[in-house]
PDB file of C-alpha atoms in Angstrom:
ATOM      1  CA  UNK O   1     207.552  46.598 239.644  1.00 64.00           C
ATOM      2  CA  UNK O   2     208.813  49.637 239.368  1.00 78.00           C
ATOM      3  CA  UNK O   3     208.417  50.956 242.870  1.00 93.00           C
ATOM      4  CA  UNK O   4     208.595  54.399 243.788  1.00 97.00           C
ATOM      5  CA  UNK O   5     209.913  56.407 240.340  1.00 97.00           C
ATOM      6  CA  UNK O   6     210.931  60.239 241.226  1.00 97.00           C
ATOM      7  CA  UNK O   7     211.586  62.189 237.943  1.00 97.00           C
ATOM      8  CA  UNK O   8     213.578  64.567 237.436  1.00 97.00           C
ATOM      9  CA  UNK O   9     216.804  62.871 239.385  1.00 96.00           C
ATOM     10  CA  UNK O  10     218.478  66.261 239.226  1.00 97.00           C
ATOM     11  CA  UNK O  11     216.936  69.836 238.827  1.00 97.00           C
ATOM     12  CA  UNK O  12     218.620  73.532 238.520  1.00 97.00           C
ATOM     13  CA  UNK O  13     216.240  76.123 239.222  1.00 97.00           C
ATOM     14  CA  UNK O  14     216.820  80.080 239.349  1.00 97.00           C
ATOM     15  CA  UNK O  15     215.283  82.107 242.470  1.00 98.00           C
ATOM     16  CA  UNK O  16     211.438  82.616 241.609  1.00 97.00           C
ATOM     17  CA  UNK O  17     210.981  79.854 238.714  1.00 97.00           C
ATOM     18  CA  UNK O  18     208.424  77.210 239.351  1.00 96.00           C
ATOM     19  CA  UNK O  19     208.974  73.383 238.804  1.00 96.00           C
ATOM     20  CA  UNK O  20     206.934  69.995 239.775  1.00 98.00           C
ATOM     21  CA  UNK O  21     209.136  67.005 241.470  1.00 98.00           C
ATOM     22  CA  UNK O  22     206.836  63.653 240.182  1.00 98.00           C
ATOM     23  CA  UNK O  23     206.048  60.921 242.360  1.00 98.00           C
ATOM     24  CA  UNK O  24     204.354  57.426 240.832  1.00 98.00           C
ATOM     25  CA  UNK O  25     204.229  54.392 242.495  1.00 97.00           C
ATOM     26  CA  UNK O  26     202.653  51.195 241.299  1.00 95.00           C
ATOM     27  CA  UNK O  27     202.254  49.105 244.420  1.00 93.00           C
ATOM     28  CA  UNK O  28     198.733  50.869 244.650  1.00 92.00           C
ATOM     29  CA  UNK O  29     199.859  52.037 248.367  1.00 92.00           C
ATOM     30  CA  UNK O  30     197.330  54.119 250.395  1.00 92.00           C
ATOM     31  CA  UNK O  31     199.856  56.712 251.971  1.00 93.00           C
ATOM     32  CA  UNK O  32     202.314  58.894 250.281  1.00 96.00           C
ATOM     33  CA  UNK O  33     205.074  61.560 251.043  1.00 97.00           C
ATOM     34  CA  UNK O  34     207.344  63.602 250.573  1.00 98.00           C
ATOM     35  CA  UNK O  35     210.798  64.509 252.720  1.00 98.00           C
ATOM     36  CA  UNK O  36     213.635  66.761 251.955  1.00 98.00           C
ATOM     37  CA  UNK O  37     216.954  65.827 252.974  1.00 97.00           C
ATOM     38  CA  UNK O  38     219.728  68.577 254.229  1.00 94.00           C
ATOM     39  CA  UNK O  39     223.390  67.532 255.786  1.00 88.00           C
ATOM     40  CA  UNK O  40     222.885  67.244 259.437  1.00 86.00           C
ATOM     41  CA  UNK O  41     219.215  67.371 259.553  1.00 87.00           C
ATOM     42  CA  UNK O  42     218.221  64.141 258.383  1.00 92.00           C
ATOM     43  CA  UNK O  43     214.679  63.788 256.451  1.00 96.00           C
ATOM     44  CA  UNK O  44     211.915  66.528 257.267  1.00 97.00           C
ATOM     45  CA  UNK O  45     208.426  65.592 256.247  1.00 96.00           C
ATOM     46  CA  UNK O  46     206.889  68.351 253.598  1.00 98.00           C
ATOM     47  CA  UNK O  47     203.833  66.737 253.176  1.00 98.00           C
ATOM     48  CA  UNK O  48     201.708  63.665 253.268  1.00 96.00           C
ATOM     49  CA  UNK O  49     198.669  61.856 251.812  1.00 96.00           C
ATOM     50  CA  UNK O  50     196.417  59.149 253.076  1.00 92.00           C
ATOM     51  CA  UNK O  51     194.568  58.540 250.119  1.00 92.00           C
ATOM     52  CA  UNK O  52     193.159  59.966 246.924  1.00 94.00           C
ATOM     53  CA  UNK O  53     192.019  63.468 247.487  1.00 95.00           C
ATOM     54  CA  UNK O  54     193.381  63.913 250.746  1.00 95.00           C
ATOM     55  CA  UNK O  55     196.825  65.830 251.684  1.00 96.00           C
ATOM     56  CA  UNK O  56     198.119  67.333 255.131  1.00 95.00           C
ATOM     57  CA  UNK O  57     200.988  69.416 255.929  1.00 96.00           C
ATOM     58  CA  UNK O  58     204.533  68.012 257.554  1.00 95.00           C
ATOM     59  CA  UNK O  59     207.128  69.229 259.601  1.00 94.00           C
ATOM     60  CA  UNK O  60     208.218  71.966 256.818  1.00 96.00           C
ATOM     61  CA  UNK O  61     205.595  72.534 254.302  1.00 97.00           C
ATOM     62  CA  UNK O  62     205.990  76.434 253.555  1.00 96.00           C
ATOM     63  CA  UNK O  63     206.928  77.104 249.716  1.00 96.00           C
ATOM     64  CA  UNK O  64     205.471  74.075 248.565  1.00 98.00           C
ATOM     65  CA  UNK O  65     201.963  72.272 247.401  1.00 97.00           C
ATOM     66  CA  UNK O  66     200.499  69.290 246.831  1.00 98.00           C
ATOM     67  CA  UNK O  67     197.873  66.909 245.363  1.00 96.00           C
ATOM     68  CA  UNK O  68     196.792  63.826 245.074  1.00 97.00           C
ATOM     69  CA  UNK O  69     193.970  63.291 242.307  1.00 97.00           C
ATOM     70  CA  UNK O  70     195.422  59.845 241.640  1.00 96.00           C
ATOM     71  CA  UNK O  71     196.066  56.658 244.145  1.00 96.00           C
ATOM     72  CA  UNK O  72     199.429  56.111 241.944  1.00 97.00           C
ATOM     73  CA  UNK O  73     200.812  59.887 241.886  1.00 98.00           C
ATOM     74  CA  UNK O  74     201.859  62.534 244.441  1.00 98.00           C
ATOM     75  CA  UNK O  75     203.541  65.231 242.805  1.00 98.00           C
ATOM     76  CA  UNK O  76     205.074  67.902 244.745  1.00 98.00           C
ATOM     77  CA  UNK O  77     204.965  71.979 243.818  1.00 98.00           C
ATOM     78  CA  UNK O  78     207.650  74.371 244.101  1.00 97.00           C
ATOM     79  CA  UNK O  79     205.551  77.584 243.276  1.00 92.00           C
ATOM     80  CA  UNK O  80     208.263  80.282 243.482  1.00 96.00           C
ATOM     81  CA  UNK O  81     212.168  78.554 244.449  1.00 96.00           C
ATOM     82  CA  UNK O  82     214.313  79.754 247.048  1.00 97.00           C
ATOM     83  CA  UNK O  83     217.901  79.019 247.643  1.00 97.00           C
ATOM     84  CA  UNK O  84     216.442  77.090 251.052  1.00 97.00           C
ATOM     85  CA  UNK O  85     214.774  75.080 248.831  1.00 97.00           C
ATOM     86  CA  UNK O  86     218.450  73.468 247.861  1.00 97.00           C
ATOM     87  CA  UNK O  87     218.163  69.869 248.959  1.00 98.00           C
ATOM     88  CA  UNK O  88     217.402  66.800 248.011  1.00 97.00           C
ATOM     89  CA  UNK O  89     213.527  65.359 248.023  1.00 98.00           C
ATOM     90  CA  UNK O  90     212.259  61.925 248.588  1.00 98.00           C
ATOM     91  CA  UNK O  91     208.704  60.160 247.866  1.00 98.00           C
ATOM     92  CA  UNK O  92     208.201  57.581 250.028  1.00 97.00           C
ATOM     93  CA  UNK O  93     205.050  55.605 250.283  1.00 95.00           C
ATOM     94  CA  UNK O  94     203.377  52.839 252.277  1.00 92.00           C
ATOM     95  CA  UNK O  95     200.634  50.017 251.580  1.00 88.00           C
ATOM     96  CA  UNK O  96     198.408  51.221 254.799  1.00 78.00           C
ATOM     97  CA  UNK O  97     197.656  54.657 255.731  1.00 67.00           C
ATOM     98  CA  UNK O  98     197.036  53.557 259.534  1.00 69.00           C
ATOM     99  CA  UNK O  99     200.422  52.179 260.291  1.00 60.00           C
ATOM    100  CA  UNK O 100     201.679  49.138 261.709  1.00 64.00           C
ATOM    101  CA  UNK O 101     204.473  46.929 262.133  1.00 63.00           C
ATOM    102  CA  UNK O 102     204.402  45.349 258.720  1.00 63.00           C
ATOM    103  CA  UNK O 103     203.828  48.987 257.306  1.00 76.00           C
ATOM    104  CA  UNK O 104     207.142  50.043 255.875  1.00 86.00           C
ATOM    105  CA  UNK O 105     208.081  53.189 253.782  1.00 92.00           C
ATOM    106  CA  UNK O 106     209.135  52.647 250.062  1.00 93.00           C
ATOM    107  CA  UNK O 107     211.400  55.308 249.230  1.00 96.00           C
ATOM    108  CA  UNK O 108     212.164  56.690 245.712  1.00 97.00           C
ATOM    109  CA  UNK O 109     215.618  57.144 245.088  1.00 96.00           C
ATOM    110  CA  UNK O 110     215.775  60.613 245.443  1.00 97.00           C
ATOM    111  CA  UNK O 111     215.580  64.284 243.238  1.00 97.00           C
ATOM    112  CA  UNK O 112     218.548  66.641 243.603  1.00 97.00           C
ATOM    113  CA  UNK O 113     217.545  70.009 243.314  1.00 97.00           C
ATOM    114  CA  UNK O 114     219.630  73.149 243.239  1.00 97.00           C
ATOM    115  CA  UNK O 115     218.377  76.531 243.115  1.00 97.00           C
ATOM    116  CA  UNK O 116     220.609  79.174 242.004  1.00 96.00           C
TER     117      UNK O 116
ATOM    118  CA  UNK B   1     206.007  65.430 268.836  1.00 81.00           C
ATOM    119  CA  UNK B   2     209.108  62.956 268.687  1.00 90.00           C
ATOM    120  CA  UNK B   3     213.288  63.781 268.697  1.00 95.00           C
ATOM    121  CA  UNK B   4     215.981  61.431 267.214  1.00 97.00           C
ATOM    122  CA  UNK B   5     219.572  62.336 268.163  1.00 97.00           C
ATOM    123  CA  UNK B   6     222.593  61.103 266.505  1.00 97.00           C
ATOM    124  CA  UNK B   7     225.823  62.273 268.059  1.00 96.00           C
ATOM    125  CA  UNK B   8     228.249  60.781 266.121  1.00 96.00           C
ATOM    126  CA  UNK B   9     228.743  62.633 262.753  1.00 96.00           C
ATOM    127  CA  UNK B  10     231.151  60.278 261.504  1.00 97.00           C
ATOM    128  CA  UNK B  11     232.625  56.791 262.072  1.00 97.00           C
ATOM    129  CA  UNK B  12     235.578  54.793 260.705  1.00 97.00           C
ATOM    130  CA  UNK B  13     236.006  51.020 261.387  1.00 98.00           C
ATOM    131  CA  UNK B  14     238.656  48.550 259.740  1.00 98.00           C
ATOM    132  CA  UNK B  15     237.145  46.101 257.578  1.00 98.00           C
ATOM    133  CA  UNK B  16     235.910  42.952 259.293  1.00 98.00           C
ATOM    134  CA  UNK B  17     235.530  44.979 262.716  1.00 98.00           C
ATOM    135  CA  UNK B  18     232.472  45.952 264.666  1.00 98.00           C
ATOM    136  CA  UNK B  19     231.188  49.440 265.025  1.00 98.00           C
ATOM    137  CA  UNK B  20     227.985  50.854 266.803  1.00 98.00           C
ATOM    138  CA  UNK B  21     226.244  53.613 266.405  1.00 98.00           C
ATOM    139  CA  UNK B  22     224.456  55.557 269.070  1.00 98.00           C
ATOM    140  CA  UNK B  23     220.868  57.083 268.549  1.00 98.00           C
ATOM    141  CA  UNK B  24     218.835  58.666 271.529  1.00 98.00           C
ATOM    142  CA  UNK B  25     215.721  59.444 270.975  1.00 98.00           C
ATOM    143  CA  UNK B  26     212.325  61.332 272.887  1.00 96.00           C
ATOM    144  CA  UNK B  27     208.781  60.303 272.533  1.00 94.00           C
ATOM    145  CA  UNK B  28     205.393  60.729 274.360  1.00 91.00           C
ATOM    146  CA  UNK B  29     203.872  57.314 272.754  1.00 89.00           C
ATOM    147  CA  UNK B  30     203.551  54.782 274.694  1.00 86.00           C
ATOM    148  CA  UNK B  31     204.301  52.303 271.486  1.00 88.00           C
ATOM    149  CA  UNK B  32     206.112  53.127 268.975  1.00 91.00           C
ATOM    150  CA  UNK B  33     208.576  51.406 266.146  1.00 93.00           C
ATOM    151  CA  UNK B  34     212.535  52.867 265.899  1.00 95.00           C
ATOM    152  CA  UNK B  35     214.384  52.468 262.606  1.00 96.00           C
ATOM    153  CA  UNK B  36     217.510  52.482 261.282  1.00 97.00           C
ATOM    154  CA  UNK B  37     217.902  53.275 257.191  1.00 97.00           C
ATOM    155  CA  UNK B  38     220.876  52.998 255.279  1.00 98.00           C
ATOM    156  CA  UNK B  39     222.156  55.136 252.605  1.00 97.00           C
ATOM    157  CA  UNK B  40     224.803  54.470 250.351  1.00 96.00           C
ATOM    158  CA  UNK B  41     226.510  56.834 247.644  1.00 93.00           C
ATOM    159  CA  UNK B  42     223.523  55.429 245.358  1.00 93.00           C
ATOM    160  CA  UNK B  43     221.148  58.194 247.631  1.00 94.00           C
ATOM    161  CA  UNK B  44     218.440  55.161 248.173  1.00 94.00           C
ATOM    162  CA  UNK B  45     217.187  54.898 251.526  1.00 96.00           C
ATOM    163  CA  UNK B  46     217.570  51.044 251.966  1.00 95.00           C
ATOM    164  CA  UNK B  47     215.967  49.781 255.899  1.00 95.00           C
ATOM    165  CA  UNK B  48     218.219  47.932 257.695  1.00 97.00           C
ATOM    166  CA  UNK B  49     216.333  46.798 260.737  1.00 95.00           C
ATOM    167  CA  UNK B  50     213.302  47.939 262.834  1.00 93.00           C
ATOM    168  CA  UNK B  51     212.373  47.265 266.416  1.00 94.00           C
ATOM    169  CA  UNK B  52     209.125  47.335 268.221  1.00 91.00           C
ATOM    170  CA  UNK B  53     209.022  49.277 271.517  1.00 91.00           C
ATOM    171  CA  UNK B  54     206.605  46.746 272.964  1.00 89.00           C
ATOM    172  CA  UNK B  55     209.336  44.242 272.356  1.00 88.00           C
ATOM    173  CA  UNK B  56     211.926  43.540 274.998  1.00 85.00           C
ATOM    174  CA  UNK B  57     214.433  41.495 272.438  1.00 92.00           C
ATOM    175  CA  UNK B  58     216.940  43.224 270.543  1.00 94.00           C
ATOM    176  CA  UNK B  59     216.145  42.979 266.206  1.00 93.00           C
ATOM    177  CA  UNK B  60     219.037  41.488 264.505  1.00 94.00           C
ATOM    178  CA  UNK B  61     219.234  41.191 260.653  1.00 94.00           C
ATOM    179  CA  UNK B  62     222.194  39.040 259.727  1.00 96.00           C
ATOM    180  CA  UNK B  63     225.188  40.889 260.739  1.00 97.00           C
ATOM    181  CA  UNK B  64     223.426  44.140 262.103  1.00 98.00           C
ATOM    182  CA  UNK B  65     221.757  44.038 265.623  1.00 97.00           C
ATOM    183  CA  UNK B  66     220.359  46.969 267.843  1.00 97.00           C
ATOM    184  CA  UNK B  67     220.806  47.420 271.559  1.00 97.00           C
ATOM    185  CA  UNK B  68     217.286  48.758 272.644  1.00 96.00           C
ATOM    186  CA  UNK B  69     217.253  50.600 276.099  1.00 95.00           C
ATOM    187  CA  UNK B  70     213.488  52.027 276.523  1.00 94.00           C
ATOM    188  CA  UNK B  71     214.321  53.102 279.739  1.00 93.00           C
ATOM    189  CA  UNK B  72     217.144  55.299 278.616  1.00 95.00           C
ATOM    190  CA  UNK B  73     215.409  56.046 275.023  1.00 96.00           C
ATOM    191  CA  UNK B  74     218.427  54.585 273.318  1.00 97.00           C
ATOM    192  CA  UNK B  75     218.335  52.448 270.169  1.00 97.00           C
ATOM    193  CA  UNK B  76     222.312  51.845 268.859  1.00 98.00           C
ATOM    194  CA  UNK B  77     223.387  49.870 265.975  1.00 98.00           C
ATOM    195  CA  UNK B  78     225.874  47.142 266.003  1.00 98.00           C
ATOM    196  CA  UNK B  79     227.488  46.428 262.114  1.00 98.00           C
ATOM    197  CA  UNK B  80     229.513  43.567 262.792  1.00 98.00           C
ATOM    198  CA  UNK B  81     232.266  42.378 260.362  1.00 98.00           C
ATOM    199  CA  UNK B  82     231.922  45.157 258.310  1.00 98.00           C
ATOM    200  CA  UNK B  83     232.224  45.112 255.012  1.00 98.00           C
ATOM    201  CA  UNK B  84     233.194  47.495 252.363  1.00 97.00           C
ATOM    202  CA  UNK B  85     229.496  47.703 251.185  1.00 97.00           C
ATOM    203  CA  UNK B  86     228.970  48.917 254.965  1.00 98.00           C
ATOM    204  CA  UNK B  87     230.068  52.413 253.973  1.00 98.00           C
ATOM    205  CA  UNK B  88     226.972  54.822 253.702  1.00 98.00           C
ATOM    206  CA  UNK B  89     225.240  57.095 256.029  1.00 97.00           C
ATOM    207  CA  UNK B  90     222.937  55.504 258.231  1.00 98.00           C
ATOM    208  CA  UNK B  91     219.984  57.279 260.082  1.00 97.00           C
ATOM    209  CA  UNK B  92     217.909  56.016 263.208  1.00 98.00           C
ATOM    210  CA  UNK B  93     214.359  57.222 262.670  1.00 96.00           C
ATOM    211  CA  UNK B  94     211.268  56.752 265.057  1.00 95.00           C
ATOM    212  CA  UNK B  95     207.282  56.767 264.300  1.00 92.00           C
ATOM    213  CA  UNK B  96     204.261  56.330 266.265  1.00 87.00           C
ATOM    214  CA  UNK B  97     202.850  52.656 266.351  1.00 83.00           C
ATOM    215  CA  UNK B  98     199.801  53.873 264.403  1.00 80.00           C
ATOM    216  CA  UNK B  99     200.919  56.042 261.807  1.00 80.00           C
ATOM    217  CA  UNK B 100     203.371  56.327 258.853  1.00 87.00           C
ATOM    218  CA  UNK B 101     205.397  59.393 259.636  1.00 90.00           C
ATOM    219  CA  UNK B 102     208.785  59.005 260.349  1.00 93.00           C
ATOM    220  CA  UNK B 103     211.027  61.453 262.353  1.00 95.00           C
ATOM    221  CA  UNK B 104     214.824  61.387 261.768  1.00 96.00           C
ATOM    222  CA  UNK B 105     218.348  61.923 263.030  1.00 96.00           C
ATOM    223  CA  UNK B 106     220.624  64.017 261.515  1.00 96.00           C
ATOM    224  CA  UNK B 107     222.600  60.553 260.350  1.00 97.00           C
ATOM    225  CA  UNK B 108     226.192  59.048 261.193  1.00 98.00           C
ATOM    226  CA  UNK B 109     228.434  59.103 258.270  1.00 97.00           C
ATOM    227  CA  UNK B 110     230.478  55.354 258.406  1.00 98.00           C
ATOM    228  CA  UNK B 111     233.186  54.548 256.275  1.00 98.00           C
ATOM    229  CA  UNK B 112     234.537  51.331 256.371  1.00 98.00           C
ATOM    230  CA  UNK B 113     238.629  50.682 255.470  1.00 98.00           C
ATOM    231  CA  UNK B 114     239.974  47.721 254.107  1.00 96.00           C
TER     232      UNK B 114
END
């Protein structure tokens, strides 16, 4: 099993450019989510999905779009990149959308994005 | 809303010694889970230990143990017999019992010195 796969691992953008961070999982997980990691602030939830066709906003959704057309994929789109979106992005998934004691998030390896 | 606070930005410890990382949290939930994640230089997020708020017994995983003080809303991590491979960023996190959304603290960087 590959687990949670994120691409690309590194990306440099210019202000105003658009791009998509890809996230794919092969574990048949219902729940998928995107976090951003910034120094001193830990990880913050951007968007999440509890199943195909269902998405919702997290703590810091502005400037990002998501969609969930299949169970496996959950891409994160930046329509017009800004320097404030320079960060490390993590995709994470879990088996159940309901959450339980045995339900833990599996994280991807992260994508470092720099916006100039 | 939940908040998680880690008051120690950086800590260093000699190899084979013990280090304790602090974490305090605030939540209005009656039942919830607490976690410690490790992030080595590879950037991968690795679950170290978890604790269910309803369980009074402190969780342990090999050299890692927690001191869970529910009334004080404190959840510290003790690393015993520190090894060079323990050098990493450590994040404390909290979530509701029924749900997947994690709220993270700002992290503590741990350096294990030979």
